[in-house]
Amino acid sequence: MTAPIRLLLADDQALVRGALAALLSLEPDLTVVAEVGRGDEVVAEARRTAPEVALLDVEMPGLDGIAATAALRAAVPACRVLVVTTFGRPGYLRRAMEAGANGFVVKDTPARQLADAVRRVHAGLRVVDPTLAAETLAAGASPLTERETEVLRAARGGGTVADLAAALHLSEGTVRNHLSAAIGKTGARNRAAAVRIAEEHGWLLGD
Amino acid sequence: MTAPIRLLLADDQALVRGALAALLSLEPDLTVVAEVGRGDEVVAEARRTAPEVALLDVEMPGLDGIAATAALRAAVPACRVLVVTTFGRPGYLRRAMEAGANGFVVKDTPARQLADAVRRVHAGLRVVDPTLAAETLAAGASPLTERETEVLRAARGGGTVADLAAALHLSEGTVRNHLSAAIGKTGARNRAAAVRIAEEHGWLLGD
DNA sequence: GCAGACGCCTGACAAATGTCATGGGCGGGA
DNA sequence: TCCCGCCCATGACATTTGTCAGGCGTCTGC
C-alpha cells in the first residue's frame, strides 16, 4: 500500500480547524500532520513537517491565506496548496491562483467533496469551484489603481479625509480625488458603499 | 448502556457543518440526527427528528441563530440550544441568553472542548465562554434606542440620508438626528464608523 | 520624441452630512 | 400629576464630502 497523503491545516478558528481534521482523518488515505492558526506560522510548520498538501484559509491573522500561499510555494515547492475560504469573492480566486495555489474551494461546498479535492490537488490537478470560475472571468480584475485601492483600504476604518491623508502622507485633495475615482469605478454613490463593493469583489486584499 | 445524545447542527457553510458532524460523531455518546443550512429550517427539522441538543451558528441566512434559538425554544422546549459563533461579540452572548440559549461557544475554542460543552448543555448546565462573559458584563447592553438601531442598520448598505428616510418612512431631518445620536453614543466620528462599532458590539442584530 | 496613463497636488463649488435649538405628542415612573 | 425619555419633526448652521478643471512630473510603449 502507498503511504497516506500528508496534510497541513491552517485556519484561525480552532473549532473549524479541529473539525476539518476530524473530517479528513476519516479518510484512510489522508493524514493530518500539522495544524496552525496563523498565516505567518505556515511556512515554518511546513518546513518542519513536510506536508504534501496544505489547506489554507484566506482569513487569518498574521498573514492572509493568499500571501501565505505565495510564501509557502516559494519556500516549500513540493507542497501543493488548496485554498479554502468562507467567501466566494471573485477576486480571491484570481489572487490565489496568481499566488500559486493549486486549488480553490469555498466553505459552501459539501463536506464529502473536500477529501476528493485534496486528492486531486495532490495528484497535480487543479481544483476550482466551477461557479466561482465563471464569476471570476466575468468580473475580471480590479479596475482600481494601486493608490485607489490603498486609499479605499484605509477608508475601511471610517476615518475622515484628514485621517486618511495623515495616514497615507498625502494631501486631503489627493485623497478626495482617489476616493472620487474609486466611487466612480465601483458605481457606488459614496465612500462607504465603494468600500463595501470593493470588499465584496475581493479588491481590497493584501494589506 | 444509555442512548447517545441526539444532535441537530445548523451552520450555513456546508463544509463546516460536515466537519463538525465528523468531529462530534467521533464521540460514542453523541449522534448527529439532523443538519440544516438555514435558520428558518431549524424548527421544522427539530420537530421531525426530535434532537436533544441543537448547535446553532449565529450567522445564517433566513433567520439568524439568535432568532432561531427563540423559535426553537418555543416550539420544541425539550431541545436545549448551544449557540456557536465566529465572532465573540459581547452583544451576541447577551442576546442569545435572552433568547433562551443554554450555552454559548465561540469558534476559537479548541475542538476537543466542543463535545464536553454539548454534554454539559445536555445535562442541563449552562456553558459560557468565560472571557466573553466578562466582556459582556463590562460592555453592558446596547446604549442605542430602538429607532437609532433601526436607522443604523439601514445605513449599513451605504445609502444616503434620503434613501434611509424613504426606506424607513421618516423625514430626512429625523434620520439625521437619529444618526447623530448614534454617532455620539458610539463615540464615532461619522456614520460609517458608527455602523462598524455598533456591528462589532453586536448591537445591530435582529434582521 | 511624444501620447497616455498614473500619481500628486491645488483651488473652487455643490451636495451631503453632522450638530444644535426648538417644539409637539406619547407613555412610564416618581 | 408632573417629569423624563423617546420619537418625530423643522429649520438653520458649520463641516465634510464628492466633483470638476486644471497643472506638474514620471514612466511606458508606440
CSV table of C-alpha atoms (C1' of nucleotides) in Angstrom, one decimal:
chain,number,residue,atom,x,y,z
A,1,MET,CA,0.0,0.0,0.0
A,2,THR,CA,1.0,3.6,-0.6
A,3,ALA,CA,1.6,6.0,2.3
A,4,PRO,CA,-1.2,8.4,3.2
A,5,ILE,CA,-1.2,11.9,1.9
A,6,ARG,CA,0.3,14.3,4.5
A,7,LEU,CA,-1.8,17.4,5.2
A,8,LEU,CA,-1.2,20.7,6.8
A,9,LEU,CA,-4.3,22.7,8.0
A,10,ALA,CA,-4.3,26.4,8.5
A,11,ASP,CA,-7.4,28.1,9.8
A,12,ASP,CA,-7.8,30.7,12.5
A,13,GLN,CA,-10.8,29.2,14.1
A,14,ALA,CA,-9.7,26.3,16.3
A,15,LEU,CA,-13.0,24.7,16.2
A,16,VAL,CA,-13.2,24.6,12.5
A,17,ARG,CA,-9.6,23.5,12.2
A,18,GLY,CA,-10.2,20.6,14.5
A,19,ALA,CA,-13.4,19.7,12.8
A,20,LEU,CA,-11.7,19.7,9.4
A,21,ALA,CA,-9.0,17.5,10.9
A,22,ALA,CA,-11.6,15.1,12.1
A,23,LEU,CA,-13.4,15.1,8.8
A,24,LEU,CA,-10.3,14.4,6.8
A,25,SER,CA,-8.9,11.9,9.2
A,26,LEU,CA,-11.9,9.7,8.4
A,27,GLU,CA,-10.3,9.0,5.0
A,28,PRO,CA,-7.8,6.2,5.3
A,29,ASP,CA,-5.6,7.7,2.6
A,30,LEU,CA,-5.2,11.1,4.3
A,31,THR,CA,-3.4,12.1,7.5
A,32,VAL,CA,-3.2,15.5,9.2
A,33,VAL,CA,0.4,16.1,10.2
A,34,ALA,CA,0.2,19.8,11.2
A,35,GLU,CA,-2.3,22.4,12.3
A,36,VAL,CA,-1.7,26.2,12.6
A,37,GLY,CA,-3.9,29.1,13.4
A,38,ARG,CA,-1.9,31.9,11.9
A,39,GLY,CA,-0.8,32.7,8.4
A,40,ASP,CA,2.7,33.5,9.4
A,41,GLU,CA,3.3,30.1,11.0
A,42,VAL,CA,2.5,28.2,7.9
A,43,VAL,CA,6.0,28.2,6.3
A,44,ALA,CA,7.8,27.2,9.5
A,45,GLU,CA,5.4,24.4,10.2
A,46,ALA,CA,5.6,23.2,6.6
A,47,ARG,CA,9.4,23.1,6.8
A,48,ARG,CA,9.2,21.0,9.9
A,49,THR,CA,6.6,18.5,8.9
A,50,ALA,CA,6.9,18.3,5.1
A,51,PRO,CA,3.3,18.0,4.2
A,52,GLU,CA,2.3,17.2,0.7
A,53,VAL,CA,-0.8,19.3,0.6
A,54,ALA,CA,-1.7,22.5,2.6
A,55,LEU,CA,-5.2,23.6,3.2
A,56,LEU,CA,-5.1,27.4,3.8
A,57,ASP,CA,-8.0,29.6,4.9
A,58,VAL,CA,-7.9,33.1,3.4
A,59,GLU,CA,-9.0,34.9,6.6
A,60,MET,CA,-6.1,34.5,9.0
A,61,PRO,CA,-4.2,36.8,11.4
A,62,GLY,CA,-0.6,37.4,10.8
A,63,LEU,CA,-0.6,36.7,7.1
A,64,ASP,CA,-3.6,36.2,4.9
A,65,GLY,CA,-4.1,32.9,3.1
A,66,ILE,CA,-3.1,34.4,-0.3
A,67,ALA,CA,0.2,35.8,1.0
A,68,ALA,CA,0.8,32.5,2.9
A,69,THR,CA,0.2,30.6,-0.4
A,70,ALA,CA,2.9,32.6,-2.2
A,71,ALA,CA,5.3,32.3,0.7
A,72,LEU,CA,4.7,28.5,1.0
A,73,ARG,CA,5.1,27.9,-2.7
A,74,ALA,CA,8.4,29.7,-2.6
A,75,ALA,CA,9.7,28.1,0.5
A,76,VAL,CA,8.4,24.5,0.0
A,77,PRO,CA,7.7,24.0,-3.7
A,78,ALA,CA,6.9,20.3,-3.1
A,79,CYS,CA,3.9,21.2,-1.1
A,80,ARG,CA,0.7,21.8,-3.1
A,81,VAL,CA,-1.8,24.4,-1.8
A,82,LEU,CA,-5.6,24.2,-1.6
A,83,VAL,CA,-7.1,27.5,-0.6
A,84,VAL,CA,-10.4,27.2,1.4
A,85,THR,CA,-12.4,30.2,2.1
A,86,THR,CA,-15.7,31.4,3.5
A,87,PHE,CA,-16.4,34.0,0.9
A,88,GLY,CA,-16.6,33.3,-2.8
A,89,ARG,CA,-15.2,36.7,-3.7
A,90,PRO,CA,-14.2,36.5,-7.4
A,91,GLY,CA,-11.0,38.4,-6.7
A,92,TYR,CA,-9.9,35.9,-4.1
A,93,LEU,CA,-9.8,33.1,-6.7
A,94,ARG,CA,-7.8,35.2,-9.1
A,95,ARG,CA,-5.3,36.3,-6.5
A,96,ALA,CA,-4.9,32.8,-5.1
A,97,MET,CA,-4.2,31.4,-8.5
A,98,GLU,CA,-1.7,34.2,-9.2
A,99,ALA,CA,0.0,33.3,-5.8
A,100,GLY,CA,0.4,29.8,-7.0
A,101,ALA,CA,-2.5,27.9,-5.4
A,102,ASN,CA,-3.3,24.5,-6.9
A,103,GLY,CA,-7.0,24.6,-5.9
A,104,PHE,CA,-9.7,26.8,-4.5
A,105,VAL,CA,-12.7,25.7,-2.6
A,106,VAL,CA,-15.4,27.7,-0.8
A,107,LYS,CA,-16.8,26.6,2.5
A,108,ASP,CA,-20.2,26.1,1.0
A,109,THR,CA,-19.2,23.0,-0.8
A,110,PRO,CA,-20.4,19.7,0.6
A,111,ALA,CA,-18.1,18.1,3.1
A,112,ARG,CA,-17.7,14.9,1.2
A,113,GLN,CA,-16.1,16.7,-1.8
A,114,LEU,CA,-13.2,18.1,0.3
A,115,ALA,CA,-11.3,14.9,0.5
A,116,ASP,CA,-11.6,14.5,-3.2
A,117,ALA,CA,-10.4,18.0,-3.8
A,118,VAL,CA,-7.3,17.2,-1.7
A,119,ARG,CA,-6.6,14.0,-3.7
A,120,ARG,CA,-7.0,15.9,-6.9
A,121,VAL,CA,-4.6,18.6,-5.8
A,122,HIS,CA,-2.2,16.0,-4.6
A,123,ALA,CA,-2.3,14.3,-8.0
A,124,GLY,CA,-1.2,17.5,-9.6
A,125,LEU,CA,-4.7,18.6,-10.9
A,126,ARG,CA,-6.2,22.0,-10.5
A,127,VAL,CA,-9.4,22.2,-8.5
A,128,VAL,CA,-11.6,25.2,-8.9
A,129,ASP,CA,-15.2,25.8,-7.9
A,130,PRO,CA,-16.8,26.0,-11.3
A,131,THR,CA,-19.5,28.6,-10.5
A,132,LEU,CA,-16.8,30.8,-9.0
A,133,ALA,CA,-14.6,30.4,-12.0
A,134,ALA,CA,-17.3,31.7,-14.2
A,135,GLU,CA,-17.8,34.7,-12.0
A,136,THR,CA,-14.1,35.5,-12.0
A,137,LEU,CA,-13.9,35.5,-15.7
A,138,ALA,CA,-17.0,37.8,-15.9
A,139,ALA,CA,-15.9,40.1,-13.1
A,140,GLY,CA,-12.3,40.5,-14.3
A,141,ALA,CA,-9.5,42.0,-12.3
A,142,SER,CA,-9.8,45.0,-10.1
A,143,PRO,CA,-10.4,48.3,-12.0
A,144,LEU,CA,-8.8,50.2,-9.2
A,145,THR,CA,-5.3,51.6,-9.4
A,146,GLU,CA,-2.9,50.8,-6.7
A,147,ARG,CA,-3.3,54.1,-5.0
A,148,GLU,CA,-7.1,54.0,-5.2
A,149,THR,CA,-7.0,50.6,-3.6
A,150,GLU,CA,-4.8,51.8,-0.9
A,151,VAL,CA,-7.0,54.8,-0.1
A,152,LEU,CA,-10.1,52.7,-0.1
A,153,ARG,CA,-8.4,50.2,2.2
A,154,ALA,CA,-7.6,53.0,4.6
A,155,ALA,CA,-11.1,54.2,4.4
A,156,ARG,CA,-12.5,51.0,5.9
A,157,GLY,CA,-11.9,52.2,9.4
A,158,GLY,CA,-14.3,55.0,8.9
A,159,GLY,CA,-12.0,57.9,9.4
A,160,THR,CA,-12.3,61.4,7.8
A,161,VAL,CA,-10.4,62.5,4.8
A,162,ALA,CA,-8.0,64.3,7.1
A,163,ASP,CA,-7.3,61.0,8.9
A,164,LEU,CA,-6.6,59.2,5.6
A,165,ALA,CA,-4.4,61.9,4.4
A,166,ALA,CA,-2.3,61.8,7.5
A,167,ALA,CA,-2.1,58.0,7.5
A,168,LEU,CA,-1.0,57.9,3.9
A,169,HIS,CA,1.1,61.0,3.8
A,170,LEU,CA,-1.0,62.6,1.1
A,171,SER,CA,-2.8,65.9,0.8
A,172,GLU,CA,-6.5,65.9,1.5
A,173,GLY,CA,-7.3,66.9,-2.0
A,174,THR,CA,-5.5,63.9,-3.4
A,175,VAL,CA,-7.3,61.6,-1.1
A,176,ARG,CA,-10.6,63.0,-2.2
A,177,ASN,CA,-9.6,62.6,-5.8
A,178,HIS,CA,-8.7,59.0,-5.4
A,179,LEU,CA,-11.9,58.3,-3.4
A,180,SER,CA,-13.9,60.0,-6.1
A,181,ALA,CA,-12.3,57.9,-8.8
A,182,ALA,CA,-12.9,54.7,-6.7
A,183,ILE,CA,-16.5,55.7,-6.2
A,184,GLY,CA,-16.9,56.2,-9.9
A,185,LYS,CA,-15.3,52.9,-10.8
A,186,THR,CA,-17.3,50.9,-8.3
A,187,GLY,CA,-20.5,52.5,-9.4
A,188,ALA,CA,-21.2,53.5,-5.8
A,189,ARG,CA,-22.7,56.6,-4.5
A,190,ASN,CA,-20.4,57.3,-1.6
A,191,ARG,CA,-17.3,56.2,0.1
A,192,ALA,CA,-18.9,53.7,2.4
A,193,ALA,CA,-20.7,51.9,-0.5
A,194,ALA,CA,-17.5,51.9,-2.5
A,195,VAL,CA,-15.6,50.2,0.3
A,196,ARG,CA,-18.3,47.6,0.6
A,197,ILE,CA,-18.5,46.9,-3.1
A,198,ALA,CA,-14.7,46.7,-3.4
A,199,GLU,CA,-14.5,44.4,-0.4
A,200,GLU,CA,-17.2,42.1,-1.9
A,201,HIS,CA,-15.2,41.8,-5.1
A,202,GLY,CA,-12.1,41.0,-3.2
A,203,TRP,CA,-10.3,44.0,-4.5
A,204,LEU,CA,-9.0,45.2,-1.1
A,205,LEU,CA,-6.9,42.1,-0.3
A,206,GLY,CA,-3.3,42.1,0.8
A,207,ASP,CA,-3.0,44.9,3.3
B,1,MET,CA,-25.9,1.5,28.2
B,2,THR,CA,-27.7,4.8,27.7
B,3,ALA,CA,-28.7,6.0,24.2
B,4,PRO,CA,-26.4,8.5,22.6
B,5,ILE,CA,-27.3,12.2,22.7
B,6,ARG,CA,-29.2,13.3,19.6
B,7,LEU,CA,-27.8,16.4,17.9
B,8,LEU,CA,-29.0,18.9,15.3
B,9,LEU,CA,-26.4,21.0,13.5
B,10,ALA,CA,-27.2,24.4,11.9
B,11,ASP,CA,-24.5,26.2,10.0
B,12,ASP,CA,-24.7,27.9,6.6
B,13,GLN,CA,-21.3,26.6,5.5
B,14,ALA,CA,-21.7,23.1,4.3
B,15,LEU,CA,-18.1,22.3,4.8
B,16,VAL,CA,-18.0,23.4,8.4
B,17,ARG,CA,-21.3,21.7,9.1
B,18,GLY,CA,-20.0,18.4,7.7
B,19,ALA,CA,-16.7,18.8,9.6
B,20,LEU,CA,-18.5,19.4,12.8
B,21,ALA,CA,-20.6,16.4,12.2
B,22,ALA,CA,-17.5,14.3,11.7
B,23,LEU,CA,-15.9,15.7,14.8
B,24,LEU,CA,-18.8,15.0,17.0
B,25,SER,CA,-19.5,11.7,15.5
B,26,LEU,CA,-16.2,10.5,16.8
B,27,GLU,CA,-17.7,10.6,20.3
B,28,PRO,CA,-19.5,7.4,21.1
B,29,ASP,CA,-22.1,9.1,23.2
B,30,LEU,CA,-23.1,11.6,20.5
B,31,THR,CA,-25.0,11.2,17.3
B,32,VAL,CA,-25.9,13.7,14.7
B,33,VAL,CA,-29.5,13.2,13.6
B,34,ALA,CA,-30.1,16.4,11.5
B,35,GLU,CA,-28.2,19.0,9.6
B,36,VAL,CA,-29.6,22.3,8.2
B,37,GLY,CA,-28.0,25.2,6.4
B,38,ARG,CA,-30.6,27.9,7.1
B,39,GLY,CA,-32.0,29.4,10.3
B,40,ASP,CA,-35.6,29.1,9.1
B,41,GLU,CA,-35.3,25.3,8.7
B,42,VAL,CA,-34.3,24.7,12.2
B,43,VAL,CA,-37.7,24.4,13.8
B,44,ALA,CA,-39.2,22.1,11.2
B,45,GLU,CA,-36.2,19.8,11.2
B,46,ALA,CA,-36.2,19.7,15.0
B,47,ARG,CA,-39.9,18.8,15.0
B,48,ARG,CA,-39.1,15.9,12.6
B,49,THR,CA,-36.0,14.5,14.3
B,50,ALA,CA,-36.5,15.4,18.0
B,51,PRO,CA,-32.9,16.2,18.8
B,52,GLU,CA,-31.9,16.7,22.5
B,53,VAL,CA,-29.3,19.4,21.7
B,54,ALA,CA,-29.1,21.9,18.8
B,55,LEU,CA,-25.9,23.5,17.8
B,56,LEU,CA,-26.8,26.8,16.1
B,57,ASP,CA,-24.5,29.2,14.3
B,58,VAL,CA,-25.3,32.9,14.6
B,59,GLU,CA,-24.6,33.8,11.0
B,60,MET,CA,-27.2,32.1,8.9
B,61,PRO,CA,-29.5,33.0,6.0
B,62,GLY,CA,-33.2,33.0,6.5
B,63,LEU,CA,-33.2,33.5,10.3
B,64,ASP,CA,-30.2,34.3,12.4
B,65,GLY,CA,-29.1,32.0,15.1
B,66,ILE,CA,-30.4,34.1,17.9
B,67,ALA,CA,-33.9,34.3,16.4
B,68,ALA,CA,-33.7,30.6,15.6
B,69,THR,CA,-32.9,29.9,19.2
B,70,ALA,CA,-36.0,31.7,20.4
B,71,ALA,CA,-38.2,30.0,17.8
B,72,LEU,CA,-36.7,26.6,18.7
B,73,ARG,CA,-37.1,27.0,22.4
B,74,ALA,CA,-40.7,28.0,22.0
B,75,ALA,CA,-41.5,25.2,19.5
B,76,VAL,CA,-39.5,22.4,21.0
B,77,PRO,CA,-38.8,23.1,24.7
B,78,ALA,CA,-37.2,19.7,25.3
B,79,CYS,CA,-34.4,20.6,22.9
B,80,ARG,CA,-31.5,22.5,24.5
B,81,VAL,CA,-29.6,25.0,22.5
B,82,LEU,CA,-25.8,25.6,22.2
B,83,VAL,CA,-25.0,28.7,20.2
B,84,VAL,CA,-21.8,28.5,18.2
B,85,THR,CA,-20.4,31.6,16.6
B,86,THR,CA,-17.5,33.0,14.7
B,87,PHE,CA,-17.4,36.3,16.5
B,88,GLY,CA,-17.2,36.9,20.2
B,89,ARG,CA,-19.3,40.0,20.0
B,90,PRO,CA,-20.4,40.7,23.6
B,91,GLY,CA,-23.9,41.6,22.5
B,92,TYR,CA,-24.4,38.2,20.9
B,93,LEU,CA,-23.9,36.4,24.1
B,94,ARG,CA,-26.4,38.6,25.9
B,95,ARG,CA,-29.0,38.3,23.1
B,96,ALA,CA,-28.5,34.5,22.9
B,97,MET,CA,-29.1,34.1,26.6
B,98,GLU,CA,-32.1,36.3,26.5
B,99,ALA,CA,-33.4,34.2,23.6
B,100,GLY,CA,-33.1,31.1,25.8
B,101,ALA,CA,-29.8,29.5,24.8
B,102,ASN,CA,-28.3,27.1,27.2
B,103,GLY,CA,-24.8,27.6,26.1
B,104,PHE,CA,-22.6,29.9,24.0
B,105,VAL,CA,-19.3,28.9,22.4
B,106,VAL,CA,-17.0,30.8,20.0
B,107,LYS,CA,-15.3,29.0,17.1
B,108,ASP,CA,-11.9,29.9,18.6
B,109,THR,CA,-12.3,27.3,21.3
B,110,PRO,CA,-10.3,24.1,21.0
B,111,ALA,CA,-12.1,21.3,19.1
B,112,ARG,CA,-11.9,18.9,21.9
B,113,GLN,CA,-13.9,21.1,24.2
B,114,LEU,CA,-17.0,21.1,22.0
B,115,ALA,CA,-18.1,17.6,22.8
B,116,ASP,CA,-17.9,18.5,26.5
B,117,ALA,CA,-19.9,21.6,26.0
B,118,VAL,CA,-22.6,19.5,24.3
B,119,ARG,CA,-22.6,17.1,27.2
B,120,ARG,CA,-22.8,19.9,29.8
B,121,VAL,CA,-25.7,21.5,27.9
B,122,HIS,CA,-27.5,18.2,27.6
B,123,ALA,CA,-27.1,17.7,31.4
B,124,GLY,CA,-28.9,21.0,32.0
B,125,LEU,CA,-25.8,23.1,32.8
B,126,ARG,CA,-25.1,26.5,31.3
B,127,VAL,CA,-22.0,26.7,29.2
B,128,VAL,CA,-20.5,30.1,28.6
B,129,ASP,CA,-17.1,31.2,27.3
B,130,PRO,CA,-15.6,32.8,30.5
B,131,THR,CA,-13.6,35.5,28.8
B,132,LEU,CA,-16.7,36.5,26.8
B,133,ALA,CA,-18.9,36.6,29.9
B,134,ALA,CA,-16.6,39.1,31.5
B,135,GLU,CA,-16.7,41.3,28.4
B,136,THR,CA,-20.4,41.2,28.3
B,137,LEU,CA,-20.8,42.3,31.8
B,138,ALA,CA,-18.3,45.1,31.2
B,139,ALA,CA,-19.8,46.2,27.8
B,140,GLY,CA,-23.4,46.1,29.0
B,141,ALA,CA,-26.4,46.3,26.8
B,142,SER,CA,-26.7,48.4,23.7
B,143,PRO,CA,-26.9,52.2,24.5
B,144,LEU,CA,-28.8,52.7,21.3
B,145,THR,CA,-32.5,53.3,21.3
B,146,GLU,CA,-34.7,51.1,19.0
B,147,ARG,CA,-35.0,53.7,16.4
B,148,GLU,CA,-31.4,54.5,16.4
B,149,THR,CA,-30.6,50.9,15.9
B,150,GLU,CA,-33.0,50.6,13.1
B,151,VAL,CA,-31.5,53.6,11.3
B,152,LEU,CA,-28.0,52.4,11.8
B,153,ARG,CA,-29.0,49.0,10.4
B,154,ALA,CA,-30.4,50.6,7.3
B,155,ALA,CA,-27.3,52.7,6.9
B,156,ARG,CA,-25.1,49.6,6.6
B,157,GLY,CA,-25.8,49.4,2.8
B,158,GLY,CA,-24.2,52.8,2.3
B,159,GLY,CA,-27.2,54.8,1.1
B,160,THR,CA,-27.8,58.5,1.5
B,161,VAL,CA,-30.0,60.1,4.1
B,162,ALA,CA,-32.7,60.4,1.6
B,163,ASP,CA,-32.5,56.7,0.9
B,164,LEU,CA,-32.8,55.8,4.6
B,165,ALA,CA,-35.7,58.3,5.1
B,166,ALA,CA,-37.6,56.7,2.2
B,167,ALA,CA,-36.9,53.2,3.4
B,168,LEU,CA,-38.0,53.9,7.0
B,169,HIS,CA,-40.8,56.4,6.1
B,170,LEU,CA,-39.2,59.2,8.1
B,171,SER,CA,-38.3,62.7,7.4
B,172,GLU,CA,-34.7,63.3,6.4
B,173,GLY,CA,-34.1,65.6,9.4
B,174,THR,CA,-35.3,62.8,11.8
B,175,VAL,CA,-32.9,60.3,10.2
B,176,ARG,CA,-30.1,62.8,10.6
B,177,ASN,CA,-31.0,63.3,14.2
B,178,HIS,CA,-31.0,59.6,15.0
B,179,LEU,CA,-27.8,59.1,13.2
B,180,SER,CA,-26.2,62.0,15.1
B,181,ALA,CA,-27.4,60.5,18.4
B,182,ALA,CA,-26.0,57.1,17.3
B,183,ILE,CA,-22.7,58.6,16.3
B,184,GLY,CA,-22.5,60.4,19.7
B,185,LYS,CA,-23.3,57.2,21.7
B,186,THR,CA,-20.9,55.0,19.8
B,187,GLY,CA,-18.1,57.6,20.2
B,188,ALA,CA,-17.6,57.5,16.4
B,189,ARG,CA,-16.8,60.5,14.2
B,190,ASN,CA,-19.1,59.7,11.3
B,191,ARG,CA,-21.8,57.3,10.2
B,192,ALA,CA,-19.6,54.7,8.7
B,193,ALA,CA,-17.5,54.3,11.9
B,194,ALA,CA,-20.7,54.2,14.0
B,195,VAL,CA,-22.0,51.3,11.9
B,196,ARG,CA,-18.8,49.5,12.3
B,197,ILE,CA,-18.6,50.0,16.1
B,198,ALA,CA,-22.2,49.0,16.6
B,199,GLU,CA,-21.7,45.9,14.5
B,200,GLU,CA,-18.6,44.9,16.4
B,201,HIS,CA,-20.6,45.2,19.7
B,202,GLY,CA,-23.4,43.0,18.3
B,203,TRP,CA,-25.9,45.9,18.6
B,204,LEU,CA,-27.3,45.6,15.1
B,205,LEU,CA,-28.6,42.0,15.4
B,206,GLY,CA,-32.2,41.0,14.6
B,207,ASP,CA,-32.7,41.1,10.8
C,1,DG,C1',10.1,62.1,-29.2
C,2,DC,C1',5.5,62.0,-28.0
C,3,DA,C1',1.0,60.4,-26.4
C,4,DG,C1',-1.3,58.3,-22.5
C,5,DA,C1',-1.7,56.6,-18.0
C,6,DC,C1',-0.7,57.3,-13.4
C,7,DG,C1',0.4,59.8,-9.2
C,8,DC,C1',0.3,64.1,-6.8
C,9,DC,C1',-1.2,68.5,-5.9
C,10,DT,C1',-4.3,73.0,-6.0
C,11,DG,C1',-8.5,75.6,-5.8
C,12,DA,C1',-13.3,76.1,-6.1
C,13,DC,C1',-18.0,74.6,-5.9
C,14,DA,C1',-22.3,72.0,-5.0
C,15,DA,C1',-24.2,68.5,-2.3
C,16,DA,C1',-24.4,65.6,1.6
C,17,DT,C1',-23.6,65.2,6.4
C,18,DG,C1',-23.4,66.2,11.3
C,19,DT,C1',-24.9,69.4,15.0
C,20,DC,C1',-27.9,72.3,17.6
C,21,DA,C1',-32.0,74.6,19.2
C,22,DT,C1',-36.8,74.0,19.5
C,23,DG,C1',-41.3,72.1,19.8
C,24,DG,C1',-45.2,68.7,19.9
C,25,DG,C1',-47.0,64.0,21.2
C,26,DC,C1',-46.7,59.9,23.9
C,27,DG,C1',-46.0,56.7,27.8
C,28,DG,C1',-44.0,55.2,32.2
C,29,DG,C1',-42.2,56.0,36.8
C,30,DA,C1',-41.6,59.2,40.9
D,1,DT,C1',-49.7,64.8,38.5
D,2,DC,C1',-45.5,66.1,36.7
D,3,DC,C1',-41.2,64.9,34.8
D,4,DC,C1',-38.3,62.4,31.8
D,5,DG,C1',-37.0,59.9,27.9
D,6,DC,C1',-38.1,58.6,23.4
D,7,DC,C1',-40.0,59.6,18.9
D,8,DC,C1',-41.0,62.7,15.2
D,9,DA,C1',-40.4,66.9,13.0
D,10,DT,C1',-38.4,71.8,11.5
D,11,DG,C1',-35.1,75.0,10.3
D,12,DA,C1',-30.6,76.8,10.4
D,13,DC,C1',-25.7,76.3,10.5
D,14,DA,C1',-20.7,74.6,10.0
D,15,DT,C1',-18.2,70.9,8.4
D,16,DT,C1',-17.2,67.2,5.4
D,17,DT,C1',-17.6,65.1,1.1
D,18,DG,C1',-17.7,64.4,-3.7
D,19,DT,C1',-16.9,66.5,-8.2
D,20,DC,C1',-14.6,69.1,-11.6
D,21,DA,C1',-10.9,71.6,-14.1
D,22,DG,C1',-6.7,72.4,-14.1
D,23,DG,C1',-1.2,71.8,-13.7
D,24,DC,C1',3.2,69.3,-12.9
D,25,DG,C1',6.3,65.2,-13.0
D,26,DT,C1',7.4,60.3,-14.2
D,27,DC,C1',7.2,56.2,-16.6
D,28,DT,C1',6.0,53.2,-20.7
D,29,DG,C1',5.1,51.9,-25.3
D,30,DC,C1',4.5,53.3,-30.0
